[in-house]
Structures are given as C-alpha cells and as structure tokens.
C-alpha cells in the first residue's frame, strides 16, 4: 500500500499504514470491554435467576410434601402433580416476565446511551430473551416437579 501511494505522489508521507479495523481497535476498546462486562453480568443474572427459581420451587415442593402425598393417596397421578408444580413455576415466571418487559419497554432511555447499532426497543431482542428466560425458568422448575412426582404417599402421610 505504501508503494502505491508513493507512485501517486512521492512527496506524500506515509506512516502507520494499516487497515481501518486496526486503527479503530483502540478507539472501540471501551465499548467492547463494556459489552463483554454487560454480557457477563447478564449471564450471571440469568444463572442466579435460574438458581433462585429452582430454590423457591424446591422449597415449595418440600413444604407441600404432605399435601402432595395426600393428593397421590387420594388418586392423583404423577402427571397431575407434575402439572401442579410446573403451573406454580410458570406463574412465578410469568409475573417476572411481565414486570421485566414493562420495565424494559418503559425505560428505554436508560439503556439507549449504552447501545451501539441497536435500538433500545429492538423487536427481535424482546421475544428472543423472553423465550430464553422462559426456557431457563422451566428447566429450573423441572427437577422439583420431578421430585414431587416421586413422593411416596404412605411416607408422606405417616410423617404428619
């Protein structure tokens, strides 16, 4: 590249000839670092949310062991118990999703200054993140729901 510029104008000084991407790397470093930190915190928040939902559901199932045992002794199938526990988890998730979406849609100006090349109300982001977090929440509810179906009615009734 330096030779080509010299052919056009031999008096023109050429120094640090490198691609634009190389020149912009340092200028864009704070934005890239901020995006990595924000993404890391988002991943950590999602993991903590999954652990929290799992903990709430496991605690709820543990507290309702007697009720679940009585239901199963009276004829409830494991599928019915599974649906009951998952329904509770879906309700918690739905409340969280609605409040999160209201906050995200209602406060776009707060995050708009931190976004580069994406609008604060990106129409693809909201459904994707909602589906992702719903899947994570359902996965967190799965283990306590499965554990609830394994409750032995005789043991649950005897421990009253």
PDB file of N, CA, C and O in Angstrom, residues 31 104 107-122:
ATOM      1  N   UNK A  31     -15.890   0.335  24.366  1.00  0.00           N
ATOM      2  CA  UNK A  31     -17.211  -0.199  24.026  1.00  0.00           C
ATOM      3  C   UNK A  31     -17.214  -1.724  24.050  1.00  0.00           C
ATOM      4  O   UNK A  31     -18.151  -2.347  24.556  1.00  0.00           O
ATOM      5  N   UNK A 104     -38.561  -2.887  30.790  1.00  0.00           N
ATOM      6  CA  UNK A 104     -37.700  -2.747  29.612  1.00  0.00           C
ATOM      7  C   UNK A 104     -38.333  -1.848  28.559  1.00  0.00           C
ATOM      8  O   UNK A 104     -37.633  -1.080  27.889  1.00  0.00           O
ATOM      9  N   UNK A 107     -38.574   1.962  30.140  1.00  0.00           N
ATOM     10  CA  UNK A 107     -37.357   2.712  30.426  1.00  0.00           C
ATOM     11  C   UNK A 107     -36.287   2.555  29.336  1.00  0.00           C
ATOM     12  O   UNK A 107     -35.137   2.256  29.649  1.00  0.00           O
ATOM     13  N   UNK A 108     -36.616   2.772  28.078  1.00  0.00           N
ATOM     14  CA  UNK A 108     -35.600   2.577  27.039  1.00  0.00           C
ATOM     15  C   UNK A 108     -34.513   3.634  27.055  1.00  0.00           C
ATOM     16  O   UNK A 108     -33.400   3.394  26.617  1.00  0.00           O
ATOM     17  N   UNK A 109     -34.796   4.813  27.578  1.00  0.00           N
ATOM     18  CA  UNK A 109     -33.804   5.881  27.597  1.00  0.00           C
ATOM     19  C   UNK A 109     -32.620   5.578  28.496  1.00  0.00           C
ATOM     20  O   UNK A 109     -31.526   6.089  28.282  1.00  0.00           O
ATOM     21  N   UNK A 110     -32.828   4.735  29.501  1.00  0.00           N
ATOM     22  CA  UNK A 110     -31.754   4.411  30.437  1.00  0.00           C
ATOM     23  C   UNK A 110     -30.650   3.621  29.746  1.00  0.00           C
ATOM     24  O   UNK A 110     -29.472   3.876  29.959  1.00  0.00           O
ATOM     25  N   UNK A 111     -31.025   2.673  28.903  1.00  0.00           N
ATOM     26  CA  UNK A 111     -30.028   1.832  28.247  1.00  0.00           C
ATOM     27  C   UNK A 111     -29.682   2.299  26.835  1.00  0.00           C
ATOM     28  O   UNK A 111     -28.723   1.808  26.253  1.00  0.00           O
ATOM     29  N   UNK A 112     -30.419   3.235  26.290  1.00  0.00           N
ATOM     30  CA  UNK A 112     -30.188   3.667  24.906  1.00  0.00           C
ATOM     31  C   UNK A 112     -28.791   4.239  24.716  1.00  0.00           C
ATOM     32  O   UNK A 112     -28.173   4.046  23.672  1.00  0.00           O
ATOM     33  N   UNK A 113     -28.270   4.921  25.723  1.00  0.00           N
ATOM     34  CA  UNK A 113     -26.937   5.514  25.585  1.00  0.00           C
ATOM     35  C   UNK A 113     -25.833   4.462  25.584  1.00  0.00           C
ATOM     36  O   UNK A 113     -24.732   4.724  25.126  1.00  0.00           O
ATOM     37  N   UNK A 114     -26.119   3.274  26.095  1.00  0.00           N
ATOM     38  CA  UNK A 114     -25.104   2.214  26.161  1.00  0.00           C
ATOM     39  C   UNK A 114     -25.124   1.302  24.941  1.00  0.00           C
ATOM     40  O   UNK A 114     -24.234   0.471  24.793  1.00  0.00           O
ATOM     41  N   UNK A 115     -26.115   1.440  24.093  1.00  0.00           N
ATOM     42  CA  UNK A 115     -26.244   0.557  22.936  1.00  0.00           C
ATOM     43  C   UNK A 115     -25.639   1.205  21.705  1.00  0.00           C
ATOM     44  O   UNK A 115     -25.841   2.387  21.448  1.00  0.00           O
ATOM     45  N   UNK A 116     -24.919   0.414  20.949  1.00  0.00           N
ATOM     46  CA  UNK A 116     -24.293   0.913  19.733  1.00  0.00           C
ATOM     47  C   UNK A 116     -24.787   0.080  18.552  1.00  0.00           C
ATOM     48  O   UNK A 116     -24.493  -1.100  18.461  1.00  0.00           O
ATOM     49  N   UNK A 117     -25.564   0.667  17.680  1.00  0.00           N
ATOM     50  CA  UNK A 117     -26.043  -0.030  16.499  1.00  0.00           C
ATOM     51  C   UNK A 117     -27.325  -0.812  16.710  1.00  0.00           C
ATOM     52  O   UNK A 117     -27.795  -1.461  15.792  1.00  0.00           O
ATOM     53  N   UNK A 118     -27.896  -0.776  17.905  1.00  0.00           N
ATOM     54  CA  UNK A 118     -29.144  -1.484  18.206  1.00  0.00           C
ATOM     55  C   UNK A 118     -30.033  -0.517  18.967  1.00  0.00           C
ATOM     56  O   UNK A 118     -29.573   0.184  19.858  1.00  0.00           O
ATOM     57  N   UNK A 119     -31.304  -0.501  18.636  1.00  0.00           N
ATOM     58  CA  UNK A 119     -32.205   0.379  19.363  1.00  0.00           C
ATOM     59  C   UNK A 119     -32.578  -0.263  20.698  1.00  0.00           C
ATOM     60  O   UNK A 119     -32.483  -1.473  20.875  1.00  0.00           O
ATOM     61  N   UNK A 120     -33.001   0.559  21.627  1.00  0.00           N
ATOM     62  CA  UNK A 120     -33.354   0.067  22.964  1.00  0.00           C
ATOM     63  C   UNK A 120     -34.625  -0.771  22.935  1.00  0.00           C
ATOM     64  O   UNK A 120     -34.885  -1.535  23.864  1.00  0.00           O
ATOM     65  N   UNK A 121     -35.411  -0.631  21.891  1.00  0.00           N
ATOM     66  CA  UNK A 121     -36.643  -1.415  21.766  1.00  0.00           C
ATOM     67  C   UNK A 121     -36.563  -2.297  20.527  1.00  0.00           C
ATOM     68  O   UNK A 121     -37.488  -2.331  19.720  1.00  0.00           O
ATOM     69  N   UNK A 122     -35.461  -3.010  20.391  1.00  0.00           N
ATOM     70  CA  UNK A 122     -35.243  -3.882  19.240  1.00  0.00           C
ATOM     71  C   UNK A 122     -36.324  -4.967  19.207  1.00  0.00           C
ATOM     72  O   UNK A 122     -36.488  -5.710  20.174  1.00  0.00           O
TER      73      UNK A 122
END
